[in-house]
Amino acid sequence: MVSTMSYWRKKCQFFLRCSFCSLLLLTGMGQARADESLYIALGGQEKIQNFTRDFVQIISTDPRIASFFVDTDLVRLELLLAEQFCSLAGGPCTYSGRSMKELHKDLKVMNKDFNALAEDLIIAMERAGIPNRARNQLINKLAPMQRDIVVTP
């Protein structure tokens, strides 16, 4: 009787372990798909690069914020922003730039500046035909960076 109980206990434990591992794998896969869906909604690497190029053009000429980009290597900025957008969207990219806090520590960026930049990003994505939902999702992923970028008075 004891050996039969041990046998079934081991079978149940094995089944529970397998179920738990399957659940973890499925949950992880679901998360990857959810993240990747934004990357796909944004149009993948090529479209991200295209709207990023337009975005850099817009911000560098926007009279509200252009002064922040006067001495900036705009080609490098475009590359790093495209990496960042792709990475945040769940794409196959890795952001290779410095932290937002480090990059913006001496710039004295105010809320109005941050908001102008966000408006310009929305304009660039609209021009590229990015769906409204995908635009909002990317903006939501970028929004927490505000606390590292904006100077608190």
PDB file of N, CA, C and O in Angstrom, residues 26-93:
ATOM      1  N   LEU A  26       4.492  29.364 -21.111  1.00  0.00           N
ATOM      2  CA  LEU A  26       3.410  30.010 -21.848  1.00  0.00           C
ATOM      3  C   LEU A  26       3.259  31.469 -21.447  1.00  0.00           C
ATOM      4  O   LEU A  26       3.029  32.335 -22.277  1.00  0.00           O
ATOM      5  N   THR A  27       3.394  31.753 -20.164  1.00  0.00           N
ATOM      6  CA  THR A  27       3.304  33.136 -19.701  1.00  0.00           C
ATOM      7  C   THR A  27       4.422  33.954 -20.316  1.00  0.00           C
ATOM      8  O   THR A  27       4.204  35.053 -20.802  1.00  0.00           O
ATOM      9  N   GLY A  28       5.623  33.438 -20.324  1.00  0.00           N
ATOM     10  CA  GLY A  28       6.765  34.137 -20.920  1.00  0.00           C
ATOM     11  C   GLY A  28       6.566  34.358 -22.401  1.00  0.00           C
ATOM     12  O   GLY A  28       6.826  35.426 -22.924  1.00  0.00           O
ATOM     13  N   MET A  29       6.049  33.344 -23.088  1.00  0.00           N
ATOM     14  CA  MET A  29       5.813  33.484 -24.519  1.00  0.00           C
ATOM     15  C   MET A  29       4.729  34.525 -24.781  1.00  0.00           C
ATOM     16  O   MET A  29       4.830  35.313 -25.702  1.00  0.00           O
ATOM     17  N   GLY A  30       3.700  34.520 -23.967  1.00  0.00           N
ATOM     18  CA  GLY A  30       2.626  35.499 -24.123  1.00  0.00           C
ATOM     19  C   GLY A  30       3.147  36.902 -23.958  1.00  0.00           C
ATOM     20  O   GLY A  30       2.776  37.802 -24.690  1.00  0.00           O
ATOM     21  N   GLN A  31       4.036  37.102 -23.008  1.00  0.00           N
ATOM     22  CA  GLN A  31       4.621  38.425 -22.782  1.00  0.00           C
ATOM     23  C   GLN A  31       5.463  38.842 -23.978  1.00  0.00           C
ATOM     24  O   GLN A  31       5.385  39.964 -24.431  1.00  0.00           O
ATOM     25  N   ALA A  32       6.267  37.922 -24.493  1.00  0.00           N
ATOM     26  CA  ALA A  32       7.104  38.256 -25.649  1.00  0.00           C
ATOM     27  C   ALA A  32       6.226  38.632 -26.839  1.00  0.00           C
ATOM     28  O   ALA A  32       6.497  39.589 -27.535  1.00  0.00           O
ATOM     29  N   ARG A  33       5.152  37.867 -27.049  1.00  0.00           N
ATOM     30  CA  ARG A  33       4.259  38.189 -28.162  1.00  0.00           C
ATOM     31  C   ARG A  33       3.591  39.541 -27.960  1.00  0.00           C
ATOM     32  O   ARG A  33       3.441  40.297 -28.895  1.00  0.00           O
ATOM     33  N   ALA A  34       3.191  39.820 -26.710  1.00  0.00           N
ATOM     34  CA  ALA A  34       2.535  41.101 -26.437  1.00  0.00           C
ATOM     35  C   ALA A  34       3.488  42.254 -26.717  1.00  0.00           C
ATOM     36  O   ALA A  34       3.121  43.244 -27.321  1.00  0.00           O
ATOM     37  N   ASP A  35       4.737  42.115 -26.273  1.00  0.00           N
ATOM     38  CA  ASP A  35       5.726  43.159 -26.510  1.00  0.00           C
ATOM     39  C   ASP A  35       6.022  43.288 -28.001  1.00  0.00           C
ATOM     40  O   ASP A  35       6.109  44.385 -28.525  1.00  0.00           O
ATOM     41  N   GLU A  36       6.193  42.150 -28.651  1.00  0.00           N
ATOM     42  CA  GLU A  36       6.516  42.165 -30.070  1.00  0.00           C
ATOM     43  C   GLU A  36       5.368  42.740 -30.903  1.00  0.00           C
ATOM     44  O   GLU A  36       5.586  43.295 -31.968  1.00  0.00           O
ATOM     45  N   SER A  37       4.148  42.637 -30.405  1.00  0.00           N
ATOM     46  CA  SER A  37       3.011  43.138 -31.172  1.00  0.00           C
ATOM     47  C   SER A  37       3.108  44.649 -31.382  1.00  0.00           C
ATOM     48  O   SER A  37       2.682  45.156 -32.414  1.00  0.00           O
ATOM     49  N   LEU A  38       3.669  45.377 -30.427  1.00  0.00           N
ATOM     50  CA  LEU A  38       3.866  46.818 -30.620  1.00  0.00           C
ATOM     51  C   LEU A  38       4.910  47.052 -31.711  1.00  0.00           C
ATOM     52  O   LEU A  38       4.723  47.912 -32.571  1.00  0.00           O
ATOM     53  N   TYR A  39       5.969  46.292 -31.683  1.00  0.00           N
ATOM     54  CA  TYR A  39       7.003  46.393 -32.712  1.00  0.00           C
ATOM     55  C   TYR A  39       6.381  46.186 -34.096  1.00  0.00           C
ATOM     56  O   TYR A  39       6.629  46.949 -35.033  1.00  0.00           O
ATOM     57  N   ILE A  40       5.536  45.187 -34.204  1.00  0.00           N
ATOM     58  CA  ILE A  40       4.867  44.896 -35.472  1.00  0.00           C
ATOM     59  C   ILE A  40       3.894  46.022 -35.834  1.00  0.00           C
ATOM     60  O   ILE A  40       3.842  46.464 -36.983  1.00  0.00           O
ATOM     61  N   ALA A  41       3.138  46.510 -34.847  1.00  0.00           N
ATOM     62  CA  ALA A  41       2.179  47.594 -35.090  1.00  0.00           C
ATOM     63  C   ALA A  41       2.879  48.876 -35.541  1.00  0.00           C
ATOM     64  O   ALA A  41       2.317  49.664 -36.303  1.00  0.00           O
ATOM     65  N   LEU A  42       4.113  49.067 -35.076  1.00  0.00           N
ATOM     66  CA  LEU A  42       4.884  50.241 -35.490  1.00  0.00           C
ATOM     67  C   LEU A  42       5.476  50.064 -36.891  1.00  0.00           C
ATOM     68  O   LEU A  42       6.045  51.004 -37.446  1.00  0.00           O
ATOM     69  N   GLY A  43       5.368  48.859 -37.434  1.00  0.00           N
ATOM     70  CA  GLY A  43       5.844  48.620 -38.795  1.00  0.00           C
ATOM     71  C   GLY A  43       7.217  48.004 -38.876  1.00  0.00           C
ATOM     72  O   GLY A  43       7.829  47.977 -39.950  1.00  0.00           O
ATOM     73  N   GLY A  44       7.737  47.547 -37.744  1.00  0.00           N
ATOM     74  CA  GLY A  44       9.057  46.914 -37.752  1.00  0.00           C
ATOM     75  C   GLY A  44      10.187  47.916 -37.883  1.00  0.00           C
ATOM     76  O   GLY A  44       9.988  49.138 -37.851  1.00  0.00           O
ATOM     77  N   GLN A  45      11.371  47.384 -38.042  1.00  0.00           N
ATOM     78  CA  GLN A  45      12.607  48.170 -38.057  1.00  0.00           C
ATOM     79  C   GLN A  45      12.591  49.294 -39.103  1.00  0.00           C
ATOM     80  O   GLN A  45      12.926  50.435 -38.802  1.00  0.00           O
ATOM     81  N   GLU A  46      12.205  48.971 -40.312  1.00  0.00           N
ATOM     82  CA  GLU A  46      12.267  49.964 -41.392  1.00  0.00           C
ATOM     83  C   GLU A  46      11.353  51.161 -41.117  1.00  0.00           C
ATOM     84  O   GLU A  46      11.761  52.315 -41.256  1.00  0.00           O
ATOM     85  N   LYS A  47      10.138  50.883 -40.707  1.00  0.00           N
ATOM     86  CA  LYS A  47       9.196  51.978 -40.464  1.00  0.00           C
ATOM     87  C   LYS A  47       9.605  52.779 -39.226  1.00  0.00           C
ATOM     88  O   LYS A  47       9.457  54.002 -39.204  1.00  0.00           O
ATOM     89  N   ILE A  48      10.134  52.098 -38.211  1.00  0.00           N
ATOM     90  CA  ILE A  48      10.622  52.809 -37.026  1.00  0.00           C
ATOM     91  C   ILE A  48      11.755  53.755 -37.432  1.00  0.00           C
ATOM     92  O   ILE A  48      11.794  54.912 -37.016  1.00  0.00           O
ATOM     93  N   GLN A  49      12.670  53.276 -38.252  1.00  0.00           N
ATOM     94  CA  GLN A  49      13.767  54.134 -38.719  1.00  0.00           C
ATOM     95  C   GLN A  49      13.232  55.315 -39.520  1.00  0.00           C
ATOM     96  O   GLN A  49      13.731  56.434 -39.386  1.00  0.00           O
ATOM     97  N   ASN A  50      12.208  55.075 -40.328  1.00  0.00           N
ATOM     98  CA  ASN A  50      11.650  56.158 -41.149  1.00  0.00           C
ATOM     99  C   ASN A  50      10.991  57.239 -40.298  1.00  0.00           C
ATOM    100  O   ASN A  50      11.243  58.430 -40.504  1.00  0.00           O
ATOM    101  N   PHE A  51      10.133  56.838 -39.350  1.00  0.00           N
ATOM    102  CA  PHE A  51       9.484  57.890 -38.559  1.00  0.00           C
ATOM    103  C   PHE A  51      10.471  58.534 -37.594  1.00  0.00           C
ATOM    104  O   PHE A  51      10.326  59.702 -37.242  1.00  0.00           O
ATOM    105  N   THR A  52      11.518  57.809 -37.210  1.00  0.00           N
ATOM    106  CA  THR A  52      12.551  58.407 -36.360  1.00  0.00           C
ATOM    107  C   THR A  52      13.335  59.460 -37.132  1.00  0.00           C
ATOM    108  O   THR A  52      13.648  60.527 -36.597  1.00  0.00           O
ATOM    109  N   ARG A  53      13.628  59.182 -38.378  1.00  0.00           N
ATOM    110  CA  ARG A  53      14.325  60.167 -39.226  1.00  0.00           C
ATOM    111  C   ARG A  53      13.497  61.453 -39.327  1.00  0.00           C
ATOM    112  O   ARG A  53      14.011  62.559 -39.151  1.00  0.00           O
ATOM    113  N   ASP A  54      12.209  61.304 -39.580  1.00  0.00           N
ATOM    114  CA  ASP A  54      11.305  62.449 -39.663  1.00  0.00           C
ATOM    115  C   ASP A  54      11.230  63.166 -38.312  1.00  0.00           C
ATOM    116  O   ASP A  54      11.262  64.398 -38.246  1.00  0.00           O
ATOM    117  N   PHE A  55      11.159  62.392 -37.238  1.00  0.00           N
ATOM    118  CA  PHE A  55      11.094  62.944 -35.887  1.00  0.00           C
ATOM    119  C   PHE A  55      12.310  63.823 -35.583  1.00  0.00           C
ATOM    120  O   PHE A  55      12.175  64.946 -35.083  1.00  0.00           O
ATOM    121  N   VAL A  56      13.494  63.338 -35.908  1.00  0.00           N
ATOM    122  CA  VAL A  56      14.721  64.109 -35.660  1.00  0.00           C
ATOM    123  C   VAL A  56      14.709  65.389 -36.494  1.00  0.00           C
ATOM    124  O   VAL A  56      15.102  66.456 -36.005  1.00  0.00           O
ATOM    125  N   GLN A  57      14.223  65.309 -37.707  1.00  0.00           N
ATOM    126  CA  GLN A  57      14.101  66.506 -38.550  1.00  0.00           C
ATOM    127  C   GLN A  57      13.145  67.514 -37.902  1.00  0.00           C
ATOM    128  O   GLN A  57      13.438  68.713 -37.846  1.00  0.00           O
ATOM    129  N   ILE A  58      12.035  67.034 -37.400  1.00  0.00           N
ATOM    130  CA  ILE A  58      11.038  67.914 -36.783  1.00  0.00           C
ATOM    131  C   ILE A  58      11.593  68.579 -35.525  1.00  0.00           C
ATOM    132  O   ILE A  58      11.498  69.802 -35.368  1.00  0.00           O
ATOM    133  N   ILE A  59      12.187  67.790 -34.631  1.00  0.00           N
ATOM    134  CA  ILE A  59      12.659  68.372 -33.360  1.00  0.00           C
ATOM    135  C   ILE A  59      13.820  69.331 -33.563  1.00  0.00           C
ATOM    136  O   ILE A  59      13.971  70.296 -32.820  1.00  0.00           O
ATOM    137  N   SER A  60      14.626  69.067 -34.580  1.00  0.00           N
ATOM    138  CA  SER A  60      15.781  69.939 -34.807  1.00  0.00           C
ATOM    139  C   SER A  60      15.392  71.280 -35.425  1.00  0.00           C
ATOM    140  O   SER A  60      16.200  72.211 -35.459  1.00  0.00           O
ATOM    141  N   THR A  61      14.151  71.374 -35.905  1.00  0.00           N
ATOM    142  CA  THR A  61      13.676  72.638 -36.485  1.00  0.00           C
ATOM    143  C   THR A  61      12.492  73.239 -35.715  1.00  0.00           C
ATOM    144  O   THR A  61      12.033  74.322 -36.068  1.00  0.00           O
ATOM    145  N   ASP A  62      12.018  72.542 -34.704  1.00  0.00           N
ATOM    146  CA  ASP A  62      10.901  73.040 -33.893  1.00  0.00           C
ATOM    147  C   ASP A  62      11.417  74.203 -33.036  1.00  0.00           C
ATOM    148  O   ASP A  62      12.278  74.002 -32.178  1.00  0.00           O
ATOM    149  N   PRO A  63      10.925  75.426 -33.245  1.00  0.00           N
ATOM    150  CA  PRO A  63      11.453  76.591 -32.507  1.00  0.00           C
ATOM    151  C   PRO A  63      11.311  76.472 -30.985  1.00  0.00           C
ATOM    152  O   PRO A  63      12.066  77.098 -30.257  1.00  0.00           O
ATOM    153  N   ARG A  64      10.397  75.623 -30.525  1.00  0.00           N
ATOM    154  CA  ARG A  64      10.223  75.455 -29.082  1.00  0.00           C
ATOM    155  C   ARG A  64      11.375  74.684 -28.448  1.00  0.00           C
ATOM    156  O   ARG A  64      11.694  74.903 -27.278  1.00  0.00           O
ATOM    157  N   ILE A  65      12.019  73.792 -29.214  1.00  0.00           N
ATOM    158  CA  ILE A  65      13.036  72.914 -28.617  1.00  0.00           C
ATOM    159  C   ILE A  65      14.311  72.762 -29.442  1.00  0.00           C
ATOM    160  O   ILE A  65      15.246  72.089 -29.016  1.00  0.00           O
ATOM    161  N   ALA A  66      14.380  73.398 -30.595  1.00  0.00           N
ATOM    162  CA  ALA A  66      15.539  73.235 -31.485  1.00  0.00           C
ATOM    163  C   ALA A  66      16.859  73.587 -30.814  1.00  0.00           C
ATOM    164  O   ALA A  66      17.902  72.998 -31.129  1.00  0.00           O
ATOM    165  N   SER A  67      16.830  74.508 -29.864  1.00  0.00           N
ATOM    166  CA  SER A  67      18.070  74.930 -29.198  1.00  0.00           C
ATOM    167  C   SER A  67      18.751  73.771 -28.458  1.00  0.00           C
ATOM    168  O   SER A  67      19.973  73.782 -28.283  1.00  0.00           O
ATOM    169  N   PHE A  68      17.989  72.774 -28.056  1.00  0.00           N
ATOM    170  CA  PHE A  68      18.579  71.614 -27.363  1.00  0.00           C
ATOM    171  C   PHE A  68      19.423  70.763 -28.309  1.00  0.00           C
ATOM    172  O   PHE A  68      20.241  69.969 -27.860  1.00  0.00           O
ATOM    173  N   PHE A  69      19.228  70.916 -29.609  1.00  0.00           N
ATOM    174  CA  PHE A  69      19.862  70.030 -30.583  1.00  0.00           C
ATOM    175  C   PHE A  69      20.902  70.719 -31.462  1.00  0.00           C
ATOM    176  O   PHE A  69      21.412  70.113 -32.406  1.00  0.00           O
ATOM    177  N   VAL A  70      21.257  71.960 -31.143  1.00  0.00           N
ATOM    178  CA  VAL A  70      22.197  72.737 -31.957  1.00  0.00           C
ATOM    179  C   VAL A  70      23.550  72.030 -32.103  1.00  0.00           C
ATOM    180  O   VAL A  70      24.079  71.908 -33.202  1.00  0.00           O
ATOM    181  N   ASP A  71      24.095  71.545 -31.013  1.00  0.00           N
ATOM    182  CA  ASP A  71      25.417  70.902 -31.059  1.00  0.00           C
ATOM    183  C   ASP A  71      25.324  69.376 -31.021  1.00  0.00           C
ATOM    184  O   ASP A  71      26.267  68.696 -30.598  1.00  0.00           O
ATOM    185  N   THR A  72      24.217  68.847 -31.479  1.00  0.00           N
ATOM    186  CA  THR A  72      23.982  67.398 -31.427  1.00  0.00           C
ATOM    187  C   THR A  72      24.286  66.756 -32.766  1.00  0.00           C
ATOM    188  O   THR A  72      23.947  67.307 -33.819  1.00  0.00           O
ATOM    189  N   ASP A  73      24.916  65.604 -32.722  1.00  0.00           N
ATOM    190  CA  ASP A  73      25.131  64.798 -33.924  1.00  0.00           C
ATOM    191  C   ASP A  73      23.781  64.152 -34.258  1.00  0.00           C
ATOM    192  O   ASP A  73      23.383  63.154 -33.647  1.00  0.00           O
ATOM    193  N   LEU A  74      23.065  64.737 -35.204  1.00  0.00           N
ATOM    194  CA  LEU A  74      21.706  64.305 -35.504  1.00  0.00           C
ATOM    195  C   LEU A  74      21.640  62.902 -36.105  1.00  0.00           C
ATOM    196  O   LEU A  74      20.664  62.178 -35.895  1.00  0.00           O
ATOM    197  N   VAL A  75      22.675  62.504 -36.809  1.00  0.00           N
ATOM    198  CA  VAL A  75      22.715  61.145 -37.375  1.00  0.00           C
ATOM    199  C   VAL A  75      22.799  60.126 -36.240  1.00  0.00           C
ATOM    200  O   VAL A  75      22.073  59.124 -36.223  1.00  0.00           O
ATOM    201  N   ARG A  76      23.668  60.408 -35.272  1.00  0.00           N
ATOM    202  CA  ARG A  76      23.785  59.520 -34.104  1.00  0.00           C
ATOM    203  C   ARG A  76      22.503  59.536 -33.277  1.00  0.00           C
ATOM    204  O   ARG A  76      22.043  58.494 -32.821  1.00  0.00           O
ATOM    205  N   LEU A  77      21.922  60.705 -33.098  1.00  0.00           N
ATOM    206  CA  LEU A  77      20.665  60.812 -32.357  1.00  0.00           C
ATOM    207  C   LEU A  77      19.587  59.951 -33.014  1.00  0.00           C
ATOM    208  O   LEU A  77      18.865  59.216 -32.341  1.00  0.00           O
ATOM    209  N   GLU A  78      19.492  60.031 -34.330  1.00  0.00           N
ATOM    210  CA  GLU A  78      18.513  59.235 -35.071  1.00  0.00           C
ATOM    211  C   GLU A  78      18.740  57.735 -34.848  1.00  0.00           C
ATOM    212  O   GLU A  78      17.799  56.984 -34.587  1.00  0.00           O
ATOM    213  N   LEU A  79      19.985  57.321 -34.921  1.00  0.00           N
ATOM    214  CA  LEU A  79      20.324  55.913 -34.711  1.00  0.00           C
ATOM    215  C   LEU A  79      19.923  55.446 -33.301  1.00  0.00           C
ATOM    216  O   LEU A  79      19.289  54.408 -33.135  1.00  0.00           O
ATOM    217  N   LEU A  80      20.293  56.245 -32.298  1.00  0.00           N
ATOM    218  CA  LEU A  80      20.006  55.864 -30.915  1.00  0.00           C
ATOM    219  C   LEU A  80      18.512  55.886 -30.600  1.00  0.00           C
ATOM    220  O   LEU A  80      18.003  55.020 -29.891  1.00  0.00           O
ATOM    221  N   LEU A  81      17.805  56.871 -31.134  1.00  0.00           N
ATOM    222  CA  LEU A  81      16.354  56.916 -30.918  1.00  0.00           C
ATOM    223  C   LEU A  81      15.667  55.723 -31.575  1.00  0.00           C
ATOM    224  O   LEU A  81      14.756  55.121 -30.995  1.00  0.00           O
ATOM    225  N   ALA A  82      16.092  55.367 -32.782  1.00  0.00           N
ATOM    226  CA  ALA A  82      15.510  54.207 -33.460  1.00  0.00           C
ATOM    227  C   ALA A  82      15.766  52.936 -32.650  1.00  0.00           C
ATOM    228  O   ALA A  82      14.875  52.093 -32.509  1.00  0.00           O
ATOM    229  N   GLU A  83      16.971  52.802 -32.097  1.00  0.00           N
ATOM    230  CA  GLU A  83      17.279  51.653 -31.228  1.00  0.00           C
ATOM    231  C   GLU A  83      16.355  51.638 -30.015  1.00  0.00           C
ATOM    232  O   GLU A  83      15.811  50.596 -29.645  1.00  0.00           O
ATOM    233  N   GLN A  84      16.208  52.796 -29.417  1.00  0.00           N
ATOM    234  CA  GLN A  84      15.395  52.897 -28.209  1.00  0.00           C
ATOM    235  C   GLN A  84      13.929  52.567 -28.493  1.00  0.00           C
ATOM    236  O   GLN A  84      13.304  51.801 -27.765  1.00  0.00           O
ATOM    237  N   PHE A  85      13.377  53.137 -29.551  1.00  0.00           N
ATOM    238  CA  PHE A  85      11.981  52.872 -29.902  1.00  0.00           C
ATOM    239  C   PHE A  85      11.784  51.388 -30.222  1.00  0.00           C
ATOM    240  O   PHE A  85      10.821  50.770 -29.778  1.00  0.00           O
ATOM    241  N   CYS A  86      12.693  50.824 -30.996  1.00  0.00           N
ATOM    242  CA  CYS A  86      12.622  49.417 -31.377  1.00  0.00           C
ATOM    243  C   CYS A  86      12.688  48.527 -30.136  1.00  0.00           C
ATOM    244  O   CYS A  86      11.884  47.605 -29.969  1.00  0.00           O
ATOM    245  N   SER A  87      13.616  48.814 -29.258  1.00  0.00           N
ATOM    246  CA  SER A  87      13.778  48.030 -28.034  1.00  0.00           C
ATOM    247  C   SER A  87      12.551  48.117 -27.134  1.00  0.00           C
ATOM    248  O   SER A  87      12.035  47.105 -26.649  1.00  0.00           O
ATOM    249  N   LEU A  88      12.065  49.334 -26.918  1.00  0.00           N
ATOM    250  CA  LEU A  88      10.876  49.523 -26.072  1.00  0.00           C
ATOM    251  C   LEU A  88       9.645  48.839 -26.658  1.00  0.00           C
ATOM    252  O   LEU A  88       8.755  48.415 -25.921  1.00  0.00           O
ATOM    253  N   ALA A  89       9.600  48.731 -27.978  1.00  0.00           N
ATOM    254  CA  ALA A  89       8.455  48.121 -28.650  1.00  0.00           C
ATOM    255  C   ALA A  89       8.544  46.599 -28.685  1.00  0.00           C
ATOM    256  O   ALA A  89       7.648  45.944 -29.202  1.00  0.00           O
ATOM    257  N   GLY A  90       9.621  46.042 -28.142  1.00  0.00           N
ATOM    258  CA  GLY A  90       9.768  44.590 -28.127  1.00  0.00           C
ATOM    259  C   GLY A  90      10.440  44.034 -29.360  1.00  0.00           C
ATOM    260  O   GLY A  90      10.391  42.839 -29.626  1.00  0.00           O
ATOM    261  N   GLY A  91      11.084  44.899 -30.111  1.00  0.00           N
ATOM    262  CA  GLY A  91      11.781  44.461 -31.319  1.00  0.00           C
ATOM    263  C   GLY A  91      13.153  43.888 -31.001  1.00  0.00           C
ATOM    264  O   GLY A  91      13.586  43.870 -29.851  1.00  0.00           O
ATOM    265  N   PRO A  92      13.868  43.460 -32.036  1.00  0.00           N
ATOM    266  CA  PRO A  92      15.157  42.792 -31.858  1.00  0.00           C
ATOM    267  C   PRO A  92      16.334  43.761 -31.715  1.00  0.00           C
ATOM    268  O   PRO A  92      17.422  43.506 -32.223  1.00  0.00           O
ATOM    269  N   CYS A  93      16.114  44.883 -31.044  1.00  0.00           N
ATOM    270  CA  CYS A  93      17.154  45.908 -30.926  1.00  0.00           C
ATOM    271  C   CYS A  93      17.566  46.063 -29.472  1.00  0.00           C
ATOM    272  O   CYS A  93      16.792  45.776 -28.566  1.00  0.00           O
TER     273      CYS A  93
END
